[in-house]
N, CA and C of each residue as an Amber inpcrd file, in Angstrom:
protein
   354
-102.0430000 -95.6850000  59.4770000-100.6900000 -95.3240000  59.1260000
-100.7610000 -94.1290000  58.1860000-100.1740000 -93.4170000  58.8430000
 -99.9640000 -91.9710000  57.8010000 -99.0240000 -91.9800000  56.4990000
 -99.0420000 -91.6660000  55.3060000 -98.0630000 -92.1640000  54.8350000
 -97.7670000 -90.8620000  53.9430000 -95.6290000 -90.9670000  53.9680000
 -95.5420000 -89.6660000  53.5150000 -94.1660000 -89.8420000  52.5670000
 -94.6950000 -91.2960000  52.1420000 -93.3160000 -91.7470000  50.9490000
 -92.0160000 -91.6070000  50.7790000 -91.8570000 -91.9310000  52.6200000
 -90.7460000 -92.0760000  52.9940000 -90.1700000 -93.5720000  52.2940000
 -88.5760000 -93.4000000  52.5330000 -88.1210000 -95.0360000  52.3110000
 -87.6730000 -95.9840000  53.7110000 -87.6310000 -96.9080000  53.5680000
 -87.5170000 -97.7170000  54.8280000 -86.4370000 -98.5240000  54.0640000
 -84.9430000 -98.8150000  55.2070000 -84.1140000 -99.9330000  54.7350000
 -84.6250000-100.9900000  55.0590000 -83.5090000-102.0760000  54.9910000
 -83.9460000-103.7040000  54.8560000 -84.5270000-103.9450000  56.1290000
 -83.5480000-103.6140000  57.2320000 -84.0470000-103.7740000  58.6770000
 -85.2900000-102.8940000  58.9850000 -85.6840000-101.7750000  58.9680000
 -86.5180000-101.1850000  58.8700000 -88.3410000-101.7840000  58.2600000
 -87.4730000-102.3720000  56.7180000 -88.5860000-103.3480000  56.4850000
 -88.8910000-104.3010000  57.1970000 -88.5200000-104.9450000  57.4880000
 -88.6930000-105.9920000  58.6480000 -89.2140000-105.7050000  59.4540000
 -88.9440000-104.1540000  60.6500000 -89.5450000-104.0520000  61.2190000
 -91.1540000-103.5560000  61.2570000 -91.1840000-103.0560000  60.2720000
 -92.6400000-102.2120000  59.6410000 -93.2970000-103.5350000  59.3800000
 -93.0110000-104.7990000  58.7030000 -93.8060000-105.8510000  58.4500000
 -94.5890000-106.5960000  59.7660000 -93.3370000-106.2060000  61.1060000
 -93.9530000-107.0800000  62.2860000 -94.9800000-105.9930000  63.3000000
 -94.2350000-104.3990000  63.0520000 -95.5300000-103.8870000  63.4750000
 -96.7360000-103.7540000  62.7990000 -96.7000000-103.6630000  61.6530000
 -98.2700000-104.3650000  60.8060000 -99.2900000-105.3770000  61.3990000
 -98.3390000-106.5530000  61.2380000 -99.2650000-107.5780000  62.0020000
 -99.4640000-107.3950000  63.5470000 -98.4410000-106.7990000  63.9520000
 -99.1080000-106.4920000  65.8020000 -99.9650000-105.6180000  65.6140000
 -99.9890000-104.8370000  64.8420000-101.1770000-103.7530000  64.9300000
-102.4920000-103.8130000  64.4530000-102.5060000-105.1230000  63.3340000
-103.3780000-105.3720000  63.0470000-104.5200000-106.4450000  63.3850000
-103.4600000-106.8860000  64.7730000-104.0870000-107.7550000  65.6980000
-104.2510000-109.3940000  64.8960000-102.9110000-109.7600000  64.3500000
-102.8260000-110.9080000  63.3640000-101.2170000-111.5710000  64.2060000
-101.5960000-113.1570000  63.8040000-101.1200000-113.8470000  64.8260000
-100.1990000-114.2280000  63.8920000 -98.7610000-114.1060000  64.4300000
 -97.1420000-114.1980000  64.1580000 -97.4340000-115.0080000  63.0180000
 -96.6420000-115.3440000  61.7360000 -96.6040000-116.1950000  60.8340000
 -95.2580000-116.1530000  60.1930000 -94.8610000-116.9490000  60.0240000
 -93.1050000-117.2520000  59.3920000 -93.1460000-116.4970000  58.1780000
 -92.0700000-115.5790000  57.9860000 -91.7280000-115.1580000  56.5770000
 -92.1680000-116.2330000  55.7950000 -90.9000000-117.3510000  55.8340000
 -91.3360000-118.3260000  54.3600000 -92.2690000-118.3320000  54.0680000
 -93.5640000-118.8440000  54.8070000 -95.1860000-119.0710000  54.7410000
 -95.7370000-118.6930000  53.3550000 -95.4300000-119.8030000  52.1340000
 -96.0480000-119.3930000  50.8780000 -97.3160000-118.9450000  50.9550000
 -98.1290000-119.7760000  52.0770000 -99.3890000-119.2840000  51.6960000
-100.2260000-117.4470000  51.8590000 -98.9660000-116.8630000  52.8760000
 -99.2060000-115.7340000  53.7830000 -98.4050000-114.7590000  52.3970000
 -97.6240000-115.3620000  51.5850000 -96.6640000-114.7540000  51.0270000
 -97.3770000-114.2600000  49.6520000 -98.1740000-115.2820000  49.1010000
 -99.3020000-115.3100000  47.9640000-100.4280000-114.7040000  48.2010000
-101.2920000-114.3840000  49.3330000-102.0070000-113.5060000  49.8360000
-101.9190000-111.7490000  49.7320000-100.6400000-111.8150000  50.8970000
-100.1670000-110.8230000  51.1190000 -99.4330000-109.5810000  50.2500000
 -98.3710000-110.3250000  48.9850000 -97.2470000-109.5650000  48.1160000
 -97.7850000-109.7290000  46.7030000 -98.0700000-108.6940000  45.8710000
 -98.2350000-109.1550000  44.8080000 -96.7820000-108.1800000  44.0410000
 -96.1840000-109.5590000  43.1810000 -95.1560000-109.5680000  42.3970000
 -95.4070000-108.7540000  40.7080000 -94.7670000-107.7170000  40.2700000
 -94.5890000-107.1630000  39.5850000 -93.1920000-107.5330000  38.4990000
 -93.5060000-107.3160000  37.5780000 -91.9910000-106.8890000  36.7920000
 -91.8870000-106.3880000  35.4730000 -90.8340000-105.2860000  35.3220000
 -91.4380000-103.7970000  34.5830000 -90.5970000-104.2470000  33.1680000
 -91.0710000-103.5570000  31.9250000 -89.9830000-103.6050000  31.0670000
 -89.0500000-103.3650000  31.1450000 -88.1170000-102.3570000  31.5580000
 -87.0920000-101.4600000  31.9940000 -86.0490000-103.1150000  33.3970000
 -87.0340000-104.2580000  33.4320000 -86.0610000-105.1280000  34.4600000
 -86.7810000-104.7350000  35.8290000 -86.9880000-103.7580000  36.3760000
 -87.5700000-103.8050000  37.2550000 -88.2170000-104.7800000  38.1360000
 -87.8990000-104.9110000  39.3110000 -89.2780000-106.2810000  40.1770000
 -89.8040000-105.4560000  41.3210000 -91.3900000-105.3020000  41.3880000
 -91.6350000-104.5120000  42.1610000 -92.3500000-105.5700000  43.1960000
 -92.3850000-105.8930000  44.5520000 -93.2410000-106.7580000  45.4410000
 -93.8870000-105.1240000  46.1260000 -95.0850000-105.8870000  46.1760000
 -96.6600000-104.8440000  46.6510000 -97.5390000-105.6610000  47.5900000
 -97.5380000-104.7140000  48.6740000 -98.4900000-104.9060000  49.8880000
 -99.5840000-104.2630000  49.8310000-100.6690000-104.4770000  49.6180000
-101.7680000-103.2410000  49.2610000-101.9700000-103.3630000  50.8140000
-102.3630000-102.3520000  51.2080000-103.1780000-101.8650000  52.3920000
-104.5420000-101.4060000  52.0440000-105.2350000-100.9200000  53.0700000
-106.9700000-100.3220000  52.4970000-106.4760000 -98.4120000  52.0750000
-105.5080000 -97.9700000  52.2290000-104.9880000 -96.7140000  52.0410000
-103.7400000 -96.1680000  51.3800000-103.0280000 -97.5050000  51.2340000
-101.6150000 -97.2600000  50.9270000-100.9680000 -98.7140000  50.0190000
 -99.9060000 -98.1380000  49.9140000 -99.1290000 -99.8250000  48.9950000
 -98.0400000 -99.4430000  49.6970000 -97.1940000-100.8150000  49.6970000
 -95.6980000-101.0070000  50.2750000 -95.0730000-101.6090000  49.3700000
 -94.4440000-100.9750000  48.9980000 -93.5830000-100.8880000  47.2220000
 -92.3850000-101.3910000  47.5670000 -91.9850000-102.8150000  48.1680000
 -90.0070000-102.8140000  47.9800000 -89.5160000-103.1960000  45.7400000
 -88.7800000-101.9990000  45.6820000 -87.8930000-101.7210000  44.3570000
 -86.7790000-103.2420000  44.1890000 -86.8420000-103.7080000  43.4040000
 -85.5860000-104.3000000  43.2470000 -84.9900000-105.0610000  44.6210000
 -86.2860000-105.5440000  45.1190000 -85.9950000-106.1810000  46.6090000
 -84.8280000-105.3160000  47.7340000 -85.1030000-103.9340000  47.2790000
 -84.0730000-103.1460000  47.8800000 -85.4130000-102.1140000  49.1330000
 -85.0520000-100.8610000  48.6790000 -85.6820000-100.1310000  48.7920000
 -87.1990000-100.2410000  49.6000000 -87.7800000 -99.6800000  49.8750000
 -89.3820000-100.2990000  50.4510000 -89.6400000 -98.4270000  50.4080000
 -91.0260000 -98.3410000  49.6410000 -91.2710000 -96.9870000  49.9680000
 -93.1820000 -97.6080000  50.1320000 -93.7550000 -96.2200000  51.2040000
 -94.8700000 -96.5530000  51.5370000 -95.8300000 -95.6230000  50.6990000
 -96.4590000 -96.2050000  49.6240000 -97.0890000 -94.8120000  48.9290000
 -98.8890000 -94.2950000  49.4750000 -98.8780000 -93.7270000  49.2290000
-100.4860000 -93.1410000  50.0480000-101.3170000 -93.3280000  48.3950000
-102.6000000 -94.1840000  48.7070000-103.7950000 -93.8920000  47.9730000
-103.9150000 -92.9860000  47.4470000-104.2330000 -92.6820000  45.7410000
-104.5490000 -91.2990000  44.9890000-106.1870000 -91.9410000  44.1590000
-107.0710000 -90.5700000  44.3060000-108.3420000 -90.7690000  43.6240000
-108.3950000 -91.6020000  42.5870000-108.6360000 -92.4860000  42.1320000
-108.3780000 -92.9110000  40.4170000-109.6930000 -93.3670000  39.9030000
-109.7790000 -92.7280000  38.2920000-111.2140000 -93.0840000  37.7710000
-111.2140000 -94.3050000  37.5550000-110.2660000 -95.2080000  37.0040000
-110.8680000 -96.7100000  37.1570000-109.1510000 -97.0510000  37.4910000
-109.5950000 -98.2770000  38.1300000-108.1860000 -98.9620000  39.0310000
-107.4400000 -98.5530000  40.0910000-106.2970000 -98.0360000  39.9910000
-105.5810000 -98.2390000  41.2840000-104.7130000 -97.0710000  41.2320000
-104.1410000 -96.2060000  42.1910000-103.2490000 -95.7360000  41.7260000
-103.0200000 -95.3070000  43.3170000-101.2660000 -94.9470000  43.2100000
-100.6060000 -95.0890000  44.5510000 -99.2750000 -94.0110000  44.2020000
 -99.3480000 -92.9350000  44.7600000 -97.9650000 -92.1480000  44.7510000
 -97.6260000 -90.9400000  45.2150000 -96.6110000 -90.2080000  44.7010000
 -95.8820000 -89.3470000  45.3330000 -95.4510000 -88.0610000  44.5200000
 -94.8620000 -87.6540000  44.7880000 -94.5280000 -86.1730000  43.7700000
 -93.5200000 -87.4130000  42.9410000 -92.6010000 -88.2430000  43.9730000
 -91.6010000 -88.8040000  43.0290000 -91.5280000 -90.2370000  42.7990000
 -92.5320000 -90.7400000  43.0660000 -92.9430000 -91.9720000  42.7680000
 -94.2880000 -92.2610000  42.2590000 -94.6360000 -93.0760000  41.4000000
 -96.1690000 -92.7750000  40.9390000 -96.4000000 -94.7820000  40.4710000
 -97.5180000 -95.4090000  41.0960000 -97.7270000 -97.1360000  40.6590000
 -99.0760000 -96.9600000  40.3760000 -99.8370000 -96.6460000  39.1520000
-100.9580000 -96.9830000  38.5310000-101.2640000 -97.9790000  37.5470000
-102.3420000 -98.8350000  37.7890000-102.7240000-100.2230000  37.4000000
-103.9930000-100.0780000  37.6090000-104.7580000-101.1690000  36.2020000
-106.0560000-101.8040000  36.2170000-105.5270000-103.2950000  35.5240000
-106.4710000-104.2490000  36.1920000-105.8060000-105.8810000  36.2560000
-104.6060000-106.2020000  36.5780000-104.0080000-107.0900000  35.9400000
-102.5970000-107.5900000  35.8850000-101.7200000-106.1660000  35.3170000
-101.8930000-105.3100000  34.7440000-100.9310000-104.2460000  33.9730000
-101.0580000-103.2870000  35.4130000 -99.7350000-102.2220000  34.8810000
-100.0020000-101.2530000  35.6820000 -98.2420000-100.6780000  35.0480000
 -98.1610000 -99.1430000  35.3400000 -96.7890000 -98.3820000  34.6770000
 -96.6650000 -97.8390000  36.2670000 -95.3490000 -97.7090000  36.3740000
 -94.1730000 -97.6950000  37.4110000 -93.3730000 -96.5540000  36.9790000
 -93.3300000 -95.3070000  37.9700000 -92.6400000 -94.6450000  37.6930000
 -91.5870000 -93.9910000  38.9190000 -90.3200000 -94.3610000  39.0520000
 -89.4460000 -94.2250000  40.0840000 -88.6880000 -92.7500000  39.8420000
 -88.6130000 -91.6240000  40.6210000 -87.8430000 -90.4820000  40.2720000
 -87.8700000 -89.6630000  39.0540000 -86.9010000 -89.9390000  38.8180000
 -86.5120000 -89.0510000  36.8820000 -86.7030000 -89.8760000  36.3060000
 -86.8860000 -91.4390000  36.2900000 -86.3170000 -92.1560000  35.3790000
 -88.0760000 -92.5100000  34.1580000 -87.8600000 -92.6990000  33.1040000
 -89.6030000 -92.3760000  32.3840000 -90.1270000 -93.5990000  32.8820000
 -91.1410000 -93.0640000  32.9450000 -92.0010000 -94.8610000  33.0790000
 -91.7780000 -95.9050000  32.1240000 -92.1610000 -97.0510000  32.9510000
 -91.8750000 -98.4980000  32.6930000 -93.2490000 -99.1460000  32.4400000
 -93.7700000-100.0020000  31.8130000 -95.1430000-100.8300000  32.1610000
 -94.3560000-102.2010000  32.9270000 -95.6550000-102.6050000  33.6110000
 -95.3090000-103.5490000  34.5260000 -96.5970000-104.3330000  33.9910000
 -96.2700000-106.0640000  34.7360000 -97.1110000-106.9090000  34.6720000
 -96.7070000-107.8300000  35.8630000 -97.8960000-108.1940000  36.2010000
 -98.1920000-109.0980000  37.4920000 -97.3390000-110.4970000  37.0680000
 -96.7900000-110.8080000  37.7030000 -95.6470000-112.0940000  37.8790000
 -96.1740000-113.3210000  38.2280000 -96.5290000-113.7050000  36.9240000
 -97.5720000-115.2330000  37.1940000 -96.2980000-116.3210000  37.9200000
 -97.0340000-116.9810000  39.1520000 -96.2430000-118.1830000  39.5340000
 -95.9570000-119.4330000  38.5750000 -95.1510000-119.6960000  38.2650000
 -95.2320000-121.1470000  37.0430000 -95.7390000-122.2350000  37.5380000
 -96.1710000-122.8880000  36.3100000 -97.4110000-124.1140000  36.9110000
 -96.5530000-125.2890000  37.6990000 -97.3920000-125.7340000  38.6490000
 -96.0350000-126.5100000  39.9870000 -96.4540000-127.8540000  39.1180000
């Protein structure tokens, strides 16, 4: 997947999630599917309120904003950790932390969204 940090709507997301798994030669699994869901999305949430859900890929992240939005960011070099963005989007992280930066607006720090104990 080429990625050029475009945005994708809701339907759009949806559809990008089911050509993923057809393409990746992975056998149908129900949205709900906690277990596919805990694997797959890792949950964010920024000071600024923010909730970011993240799909890492081996090249890219799938960033839906505020359960809105879905942008696909392309892999950037990084000396230690992670980093994923755009001229106008930028998601760099090492561990659970990582700062979020959407458009104009200044960066935010984020932290990984522990599940509460069941």
């Amino acid at each position: 997947m080429r990625s050029t940090g475009r945005t994708i709507d809701g339907g759009g997301a949806a559809f990008l999630g089911a050509a993923l798994m057809a393409l990746g030669g992975c056998a149908t699994q129900p949205a709900d599917d906690p277990e596919i869901k805990a694997v797959s999305t890792v949950e964010y949430r920024c000071e600024d309120g923010t909730r970011l859900g993240i799909w890492f890929e081996p090249d890219t992240a799938i960033i839906t904003e505020n359960g809105g939005e879905t942008l696909i960011l392309p892999q950037k070099l990084a000396g230690s950790g992670i980093w994923y963005g755009t001229d106008q989007f930028d998601f760099r992280g090492k561990g659970d932390q990582a700062t979020w930066t959407s458009g104009s607006r200044p960066p935010t720090e984020c932290a990984v969204e522990k599940a509460p104990p069941a």
